[in-house]
XYZ file of C-alpha atoms in Angstrom:
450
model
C 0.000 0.000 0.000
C 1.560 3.303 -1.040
C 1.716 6.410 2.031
C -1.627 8.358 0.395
C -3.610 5.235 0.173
C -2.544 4.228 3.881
C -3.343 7.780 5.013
C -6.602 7.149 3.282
C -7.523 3.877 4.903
C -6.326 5.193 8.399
C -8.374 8.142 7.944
C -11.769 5.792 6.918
C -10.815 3.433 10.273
C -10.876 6.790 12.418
C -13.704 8.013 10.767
C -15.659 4.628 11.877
C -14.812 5.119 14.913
C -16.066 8.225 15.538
C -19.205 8.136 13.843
C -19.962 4.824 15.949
C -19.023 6.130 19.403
C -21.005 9.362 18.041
C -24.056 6.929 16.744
C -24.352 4.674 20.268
C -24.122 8.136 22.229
C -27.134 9.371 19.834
C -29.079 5.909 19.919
C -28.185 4.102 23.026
C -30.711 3.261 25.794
C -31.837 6.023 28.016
C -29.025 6.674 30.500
C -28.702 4.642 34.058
C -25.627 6.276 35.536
C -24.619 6.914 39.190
C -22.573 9.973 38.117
C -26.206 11.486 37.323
C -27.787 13.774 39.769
C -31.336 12.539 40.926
C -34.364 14.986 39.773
C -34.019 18.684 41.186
C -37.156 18.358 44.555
C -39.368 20.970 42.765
C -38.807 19.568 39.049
C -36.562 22.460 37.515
C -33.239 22.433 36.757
C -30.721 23.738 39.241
C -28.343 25.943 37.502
C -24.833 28.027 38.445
C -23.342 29.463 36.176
C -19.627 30.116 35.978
C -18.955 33.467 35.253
C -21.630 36.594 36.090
C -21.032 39.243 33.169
C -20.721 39.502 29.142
C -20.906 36.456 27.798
C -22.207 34.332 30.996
C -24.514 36.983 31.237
C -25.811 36.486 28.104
C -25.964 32.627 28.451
C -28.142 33.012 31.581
C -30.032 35.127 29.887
C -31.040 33.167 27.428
C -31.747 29.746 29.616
C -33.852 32.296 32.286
C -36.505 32.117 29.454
C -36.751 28.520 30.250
C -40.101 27.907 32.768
C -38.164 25.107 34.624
C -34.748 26.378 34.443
C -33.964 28.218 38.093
C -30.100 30.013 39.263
C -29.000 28.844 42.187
C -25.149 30.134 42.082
C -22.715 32.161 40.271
C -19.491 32.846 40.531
C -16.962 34.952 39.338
C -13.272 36.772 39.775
C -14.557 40.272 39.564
C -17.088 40.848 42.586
C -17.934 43.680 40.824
C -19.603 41.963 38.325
C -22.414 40.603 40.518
C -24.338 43.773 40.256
C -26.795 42.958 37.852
C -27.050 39.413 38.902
C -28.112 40.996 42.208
C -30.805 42.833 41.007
C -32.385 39.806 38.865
C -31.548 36.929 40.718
C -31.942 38.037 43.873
C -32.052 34.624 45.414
C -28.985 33.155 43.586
C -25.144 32.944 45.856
C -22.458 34.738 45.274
C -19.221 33.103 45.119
C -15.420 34.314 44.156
C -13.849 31.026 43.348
C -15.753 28.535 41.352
C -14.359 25.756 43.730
C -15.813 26.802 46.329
C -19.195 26.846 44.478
C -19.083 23.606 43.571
C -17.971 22.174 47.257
C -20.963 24.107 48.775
C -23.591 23.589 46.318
C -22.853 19.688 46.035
C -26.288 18.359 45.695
C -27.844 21.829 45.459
C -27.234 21.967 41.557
C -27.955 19.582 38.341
C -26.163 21.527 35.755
C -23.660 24.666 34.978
C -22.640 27.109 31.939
C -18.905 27.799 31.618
C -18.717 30.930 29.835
C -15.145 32.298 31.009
C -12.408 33.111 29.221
C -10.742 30.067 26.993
C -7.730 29.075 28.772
C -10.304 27.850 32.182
C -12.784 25.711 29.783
C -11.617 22.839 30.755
C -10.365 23.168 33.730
C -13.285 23.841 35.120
C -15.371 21.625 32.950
C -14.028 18.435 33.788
C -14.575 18.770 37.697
C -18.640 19.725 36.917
C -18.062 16.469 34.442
C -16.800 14.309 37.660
C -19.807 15.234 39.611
C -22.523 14.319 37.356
C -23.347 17.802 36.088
C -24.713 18.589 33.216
C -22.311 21.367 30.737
C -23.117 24.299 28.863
C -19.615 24.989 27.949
C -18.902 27.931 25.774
C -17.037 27.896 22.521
C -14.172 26.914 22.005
C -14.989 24.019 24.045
C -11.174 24.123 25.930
C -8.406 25.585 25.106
C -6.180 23.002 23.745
C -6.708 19.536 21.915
C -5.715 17.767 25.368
C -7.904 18.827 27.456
C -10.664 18.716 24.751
C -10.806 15.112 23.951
C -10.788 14.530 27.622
C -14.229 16.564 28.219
C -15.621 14.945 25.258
C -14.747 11.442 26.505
C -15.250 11.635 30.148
C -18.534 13.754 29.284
C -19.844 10.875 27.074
C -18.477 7.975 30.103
C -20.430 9.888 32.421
C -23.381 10.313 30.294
C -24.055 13.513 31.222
C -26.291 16.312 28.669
C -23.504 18.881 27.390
C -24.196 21.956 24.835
C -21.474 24.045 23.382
C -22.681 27.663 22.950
C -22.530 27.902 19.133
C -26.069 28.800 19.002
C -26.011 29.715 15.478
C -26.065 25.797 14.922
C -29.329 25.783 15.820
C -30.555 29.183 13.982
C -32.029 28.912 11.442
C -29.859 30.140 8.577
C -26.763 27.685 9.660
C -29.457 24.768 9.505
C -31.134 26.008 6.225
C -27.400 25.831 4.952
C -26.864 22.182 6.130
C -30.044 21.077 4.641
C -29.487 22.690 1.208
C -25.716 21.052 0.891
C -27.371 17.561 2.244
C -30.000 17.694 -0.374
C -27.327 18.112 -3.105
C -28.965 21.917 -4.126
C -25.607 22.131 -5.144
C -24.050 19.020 -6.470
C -21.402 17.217 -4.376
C -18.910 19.377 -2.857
C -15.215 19.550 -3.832
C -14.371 22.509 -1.864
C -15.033 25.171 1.193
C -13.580 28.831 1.922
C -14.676 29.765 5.295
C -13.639 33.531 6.878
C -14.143 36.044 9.582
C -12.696 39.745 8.902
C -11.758 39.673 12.842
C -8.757 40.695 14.156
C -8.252 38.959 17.682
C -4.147 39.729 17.365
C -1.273 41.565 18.388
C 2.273 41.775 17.523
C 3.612 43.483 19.892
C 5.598 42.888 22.686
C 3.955 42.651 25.894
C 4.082 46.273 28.034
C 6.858 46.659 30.498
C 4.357 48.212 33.142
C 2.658 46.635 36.588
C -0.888 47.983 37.465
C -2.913 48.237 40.738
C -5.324 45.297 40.887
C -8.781 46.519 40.750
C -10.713 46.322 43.612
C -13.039 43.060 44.100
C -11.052 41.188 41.800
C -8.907 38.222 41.937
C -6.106 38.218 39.850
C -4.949 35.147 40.944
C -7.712 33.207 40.327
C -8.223 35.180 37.369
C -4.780 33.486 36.036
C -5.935 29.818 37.239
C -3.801 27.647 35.357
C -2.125 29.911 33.617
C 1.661 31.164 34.726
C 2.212 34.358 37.100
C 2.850 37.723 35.818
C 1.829 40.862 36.531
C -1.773 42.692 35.872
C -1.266 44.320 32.839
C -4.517 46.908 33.074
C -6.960 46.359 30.189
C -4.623 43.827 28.330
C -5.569 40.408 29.886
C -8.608 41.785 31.585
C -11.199 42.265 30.385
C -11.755 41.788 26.884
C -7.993 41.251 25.299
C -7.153 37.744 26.667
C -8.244 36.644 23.596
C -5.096 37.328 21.324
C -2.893 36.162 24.093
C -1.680 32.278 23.755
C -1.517 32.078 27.174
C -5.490 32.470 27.439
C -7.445 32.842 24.200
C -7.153 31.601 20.434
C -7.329 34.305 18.305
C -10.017 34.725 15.878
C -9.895 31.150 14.830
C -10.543 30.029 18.441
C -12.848 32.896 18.346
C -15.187 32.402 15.417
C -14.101 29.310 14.183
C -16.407 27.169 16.285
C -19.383 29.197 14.551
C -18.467 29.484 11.098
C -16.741 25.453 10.981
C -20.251 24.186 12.314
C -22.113 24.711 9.350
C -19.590 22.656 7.035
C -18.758 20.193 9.340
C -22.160 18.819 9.851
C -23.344 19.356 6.415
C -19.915 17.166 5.127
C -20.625 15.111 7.874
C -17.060 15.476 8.283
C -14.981 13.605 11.178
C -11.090 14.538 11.999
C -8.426 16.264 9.295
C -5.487 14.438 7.743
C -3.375 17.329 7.740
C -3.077 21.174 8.539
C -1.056 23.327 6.611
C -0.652 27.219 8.279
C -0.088 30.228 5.766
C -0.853 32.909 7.559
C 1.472 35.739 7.900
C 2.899 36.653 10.201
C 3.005 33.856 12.369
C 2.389 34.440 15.916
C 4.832 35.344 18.466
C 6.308 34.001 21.519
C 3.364 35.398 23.873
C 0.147 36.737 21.362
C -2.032 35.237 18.293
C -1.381 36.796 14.818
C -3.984 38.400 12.705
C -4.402 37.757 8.831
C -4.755 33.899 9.060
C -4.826 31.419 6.992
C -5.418 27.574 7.118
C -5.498 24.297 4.832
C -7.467 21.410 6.568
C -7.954 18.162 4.382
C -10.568 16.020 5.476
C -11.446 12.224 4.597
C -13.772 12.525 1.983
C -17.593 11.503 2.902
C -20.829 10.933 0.576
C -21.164 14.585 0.047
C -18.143 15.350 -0.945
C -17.204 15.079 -4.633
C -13.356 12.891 -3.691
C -11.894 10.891 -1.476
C -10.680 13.813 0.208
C -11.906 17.351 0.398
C -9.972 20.754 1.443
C -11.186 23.384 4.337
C -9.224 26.483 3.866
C -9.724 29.427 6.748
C -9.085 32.873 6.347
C -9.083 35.903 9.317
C -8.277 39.654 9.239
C -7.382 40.817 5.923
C -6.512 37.454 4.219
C -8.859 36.392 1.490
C -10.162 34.052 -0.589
C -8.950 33.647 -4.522
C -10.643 36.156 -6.628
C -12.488 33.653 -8.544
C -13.814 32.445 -5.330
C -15.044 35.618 -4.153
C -16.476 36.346 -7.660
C -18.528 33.254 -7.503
C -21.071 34.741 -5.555
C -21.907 37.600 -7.477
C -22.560 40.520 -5.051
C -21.483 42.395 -1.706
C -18.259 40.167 0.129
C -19.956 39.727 4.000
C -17.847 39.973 6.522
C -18.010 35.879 8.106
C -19.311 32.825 6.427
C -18.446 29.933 4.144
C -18.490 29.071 0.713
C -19.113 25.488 -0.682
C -17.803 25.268 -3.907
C -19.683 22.486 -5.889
C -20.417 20.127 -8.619
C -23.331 21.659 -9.765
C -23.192 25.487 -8.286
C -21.986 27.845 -5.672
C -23.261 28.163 -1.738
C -22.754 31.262 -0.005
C -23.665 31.244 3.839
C -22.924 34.340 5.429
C -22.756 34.294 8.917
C -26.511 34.951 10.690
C -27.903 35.306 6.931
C -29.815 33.240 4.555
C -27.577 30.962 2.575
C -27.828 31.833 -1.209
C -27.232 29.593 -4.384
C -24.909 30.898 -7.566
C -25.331 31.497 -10.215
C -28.472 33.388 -9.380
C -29.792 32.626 -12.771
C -29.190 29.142 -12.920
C -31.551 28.486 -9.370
C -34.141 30.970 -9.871
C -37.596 29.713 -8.338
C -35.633 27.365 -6.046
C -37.914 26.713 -3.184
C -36.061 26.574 0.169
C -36.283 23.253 2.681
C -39.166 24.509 5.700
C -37.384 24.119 9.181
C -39.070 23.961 12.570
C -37.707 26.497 14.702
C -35.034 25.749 17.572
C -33.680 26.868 20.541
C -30.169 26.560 21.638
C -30.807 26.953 25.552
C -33.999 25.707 25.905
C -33.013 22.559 24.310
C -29.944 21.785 26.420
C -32.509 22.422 29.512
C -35.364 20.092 28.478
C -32.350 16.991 27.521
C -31.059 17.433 30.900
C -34.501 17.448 32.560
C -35.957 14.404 30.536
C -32.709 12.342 30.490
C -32.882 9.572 28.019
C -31.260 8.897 24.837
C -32.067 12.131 22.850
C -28.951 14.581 23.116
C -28.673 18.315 22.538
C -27.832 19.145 18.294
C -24.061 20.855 19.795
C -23.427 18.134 22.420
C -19.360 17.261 22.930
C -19.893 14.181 20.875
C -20.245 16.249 18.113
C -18.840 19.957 18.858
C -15.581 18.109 20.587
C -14.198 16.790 17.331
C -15.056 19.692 15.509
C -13.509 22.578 18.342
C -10.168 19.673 17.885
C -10.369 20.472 13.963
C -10.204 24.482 15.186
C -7.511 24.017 17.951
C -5.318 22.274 14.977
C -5.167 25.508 12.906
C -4.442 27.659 15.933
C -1.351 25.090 16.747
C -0.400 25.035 12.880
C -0.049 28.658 13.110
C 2.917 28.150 14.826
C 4.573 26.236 12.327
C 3.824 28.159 8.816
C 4.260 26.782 5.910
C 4.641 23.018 7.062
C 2.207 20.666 6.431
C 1.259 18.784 9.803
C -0.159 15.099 9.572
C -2.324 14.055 12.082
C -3.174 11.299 13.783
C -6.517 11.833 15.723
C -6.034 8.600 17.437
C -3.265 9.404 19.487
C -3.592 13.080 18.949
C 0.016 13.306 17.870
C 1.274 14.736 14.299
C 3.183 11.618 12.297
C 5.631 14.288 10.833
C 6.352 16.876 14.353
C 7.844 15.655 17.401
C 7.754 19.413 17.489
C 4.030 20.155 17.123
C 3.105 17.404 19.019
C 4.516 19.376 22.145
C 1.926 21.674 21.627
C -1.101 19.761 21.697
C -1.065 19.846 26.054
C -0.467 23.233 27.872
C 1.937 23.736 30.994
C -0.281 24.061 34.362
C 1.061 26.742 37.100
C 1.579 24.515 40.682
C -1.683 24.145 42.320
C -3.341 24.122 38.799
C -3.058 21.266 37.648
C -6.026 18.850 36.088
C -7.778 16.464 38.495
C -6.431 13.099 37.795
């Protein structure tokens, strides 16, 4: 067997795999687990929610709307966040450090949102995983491939109800995309250009300077398993730990998780063969770069038009080929994909109806009808009813796919060298070097649970 046709056959055996452990998660009989929390006493589901402002807020928010969804806790770094959670949610506790929380409120809650920034995903994920919680973790899922496939496998061994907050999977534009490349609208498809005109980077060298900590906030616990250093003020927090290594993933990490989910379940894709990182500039030793670009090939599947089919992600300023960007025949958006098929062209911009090219060529196409869906609600009513039937993001599926995003922020620091993976044993075949990269270093005291 020559090297592409081994690749090839790995690839298909890994694909199995996945789509089986995926299937008997989806299909299996309803869940008898002692890790499982017994029904909340007044028949809603206990919630505390890590994390009290921006997006946390906006998560609790959006499950409040539920009629059996009740806070019980929240915590977060910055007291001075709890304001507004005060006001609303009168009854819910107050806590500093999430530990804590979850020590006290053992048996007091059934389920929690992690909505902090990237670098505590899993860290804090895993613990609620251990206790039987059910996870509304926000995207990316963690902030490196380690720790991912570990929530996604403990969460399935547990059997727990997980969400990842990339509620645009369940609007109804990302779906009406899904369903139109499914249903072949546009042949079988031998390509996808996927973007986001973000700029979640910096360059430059971090500042010299050490500020007061504010008031009511814990920069220590702020840092969690991240190394010391000093507060930096407004460069770490809040808002800018996003283009720092140390604690977000750049726009990819960012907006990759939205704008992959639409291709990844329409493909019905599994896990790449191989990265390739063109961006430039790469990033430095301590902060993401902007203007990114990345090459993904995937096993091919039975809606894609060969045995293997190529991803390619642009941020910032890079763009697609001119030919590519012609092919849909009006105003560039800002974020979405492209699927680049057989028989025609997809555009689906970010939040917007997906459109087919050439115009001409579908006029009086009649669009697939949808039922409408919510994101939140559904991850409350799974974890109320239990049973077999899992929320549309759960790990099973948004794990894999936040590993496929995590892969182009580590190829970023290798430009311009093709990385082959092996999902398996989440090494790369051809980088003793990259492989390094796929775990993070954990500041004593920080370290994972065993």
């Amino acid at each position: 067997m020559n090297t592409s046709s081994h690749a090839t056959a790995q690839a298909r055996t890994s694909r199995r795999h996945f789509l089986q452990t995926s299937a008997a998660a989806l299909l299996g009989a309803p869940f008898v687990t002692s890790g499982l929390r017994a029904a909340s006493p007044n028949g809603k589901l206990r919630h505390a929610a890590f994390g009290a402002s921006g997006m946390s807020y906006a998560d609790i928010s959006s499950l409040a709307k539920h009629p059996k969804w009740e806070l019980v806790a929240v915590c977060d770094v910055d007291t001075s966040k709890f304001d507004r959670i005060k006001k609303e949610f009168p009854n819910a506790r107050l806590y500093q450090d999430w530990r804590e929380l979850l020590a006290k409120e053992d048996g007091q809650i059934d389920s929690v949102n992690v909505s902090v920034p990237d670098h505590m995903h899993g860290p804090m994920i895993l613990p609620c995983i251990a206790k039987g919680l059910h996870v509304y973790g926000q995207k990316p899922l963690t902030q490196n491939l380690h720790e991912c496939r570990l929530v996604t496998e403990q969460a399935r061994a547990k059997g727990i109800m997980t969400q990842m907050g990339i509620q645009v999977s369940s609007g109804f534009t990302e779906r009406l995309a899904v369903q139109m490349i499914q249903d072949g609208a546009i042949g079988k498809v031998k390509e996808v250009h996927t973007f986001s005109n973000k700029k979640w980077g910096d360059m430059a060298p971090v500042p010299p300077n050490a500020d007061p900590i504010p008031e009511g906030f814990d920069w220590d616990k702020w840092l969690g398993v991240a190394a010391d250093r000093p507060f930096i003020k407004g460069y770490y927090h809040p808002g800018n730990w996003r283009k720092r290594r140390d604690f977000g993933t750049g726009t990819l990490g960012d907006m990759g998780c939205h704008m992959f989910s639409g291709w990844y379940r329409a493909l019905n894709l599994t896990m790449p063969l191989s990265v390739t990182s063109t961006g430039t500039p790469p990033p430095n030793a301590t902060n993401w770069a902007t203007d990114g670009k990345v090459e993904y090939v995937y096993p091919g599947t039975d809606f894609t038009a060969d045995k293997t089919v190529k991803v390619t992600w642009y941020d910032g300023d890079q763009m697609p080929p001119t030919e590519v960007q012609q092919a849909i025949e009006g105003k560039w958006p800002g974020q979405g994909s492209i699927y680049i098929g057989t028989d025609g062209v997809l555009l689906s911009a970010h939040g917007s109806t997906p459109t087919l090219h050439a115009k001409e060529k579908f006029k009086g196409y009649k669009y697939p009808r949808l039922e409408p869906r919510d994101h939140w609600g559904e991850f409350v009513d799974c974890a109320i009813a239990g049973g077999s039937k899992k929320p549309s993001a759960n790990f099973d599926y948004s794990g894999p796919m936040t590993e496929a995003v995590l892969l182009g922020c580590l190829a970023s620091i290798f430009p311009n060298k093709t990385l082959e993976w092996d999902a398996a044993s989440q090494t790369f075949k051809n980088s003793p070097e990259a492989t390094a990269f796929v775990k993070r270093s954990y500041r004593a005291g920080w370290e994972l649970p065993a």
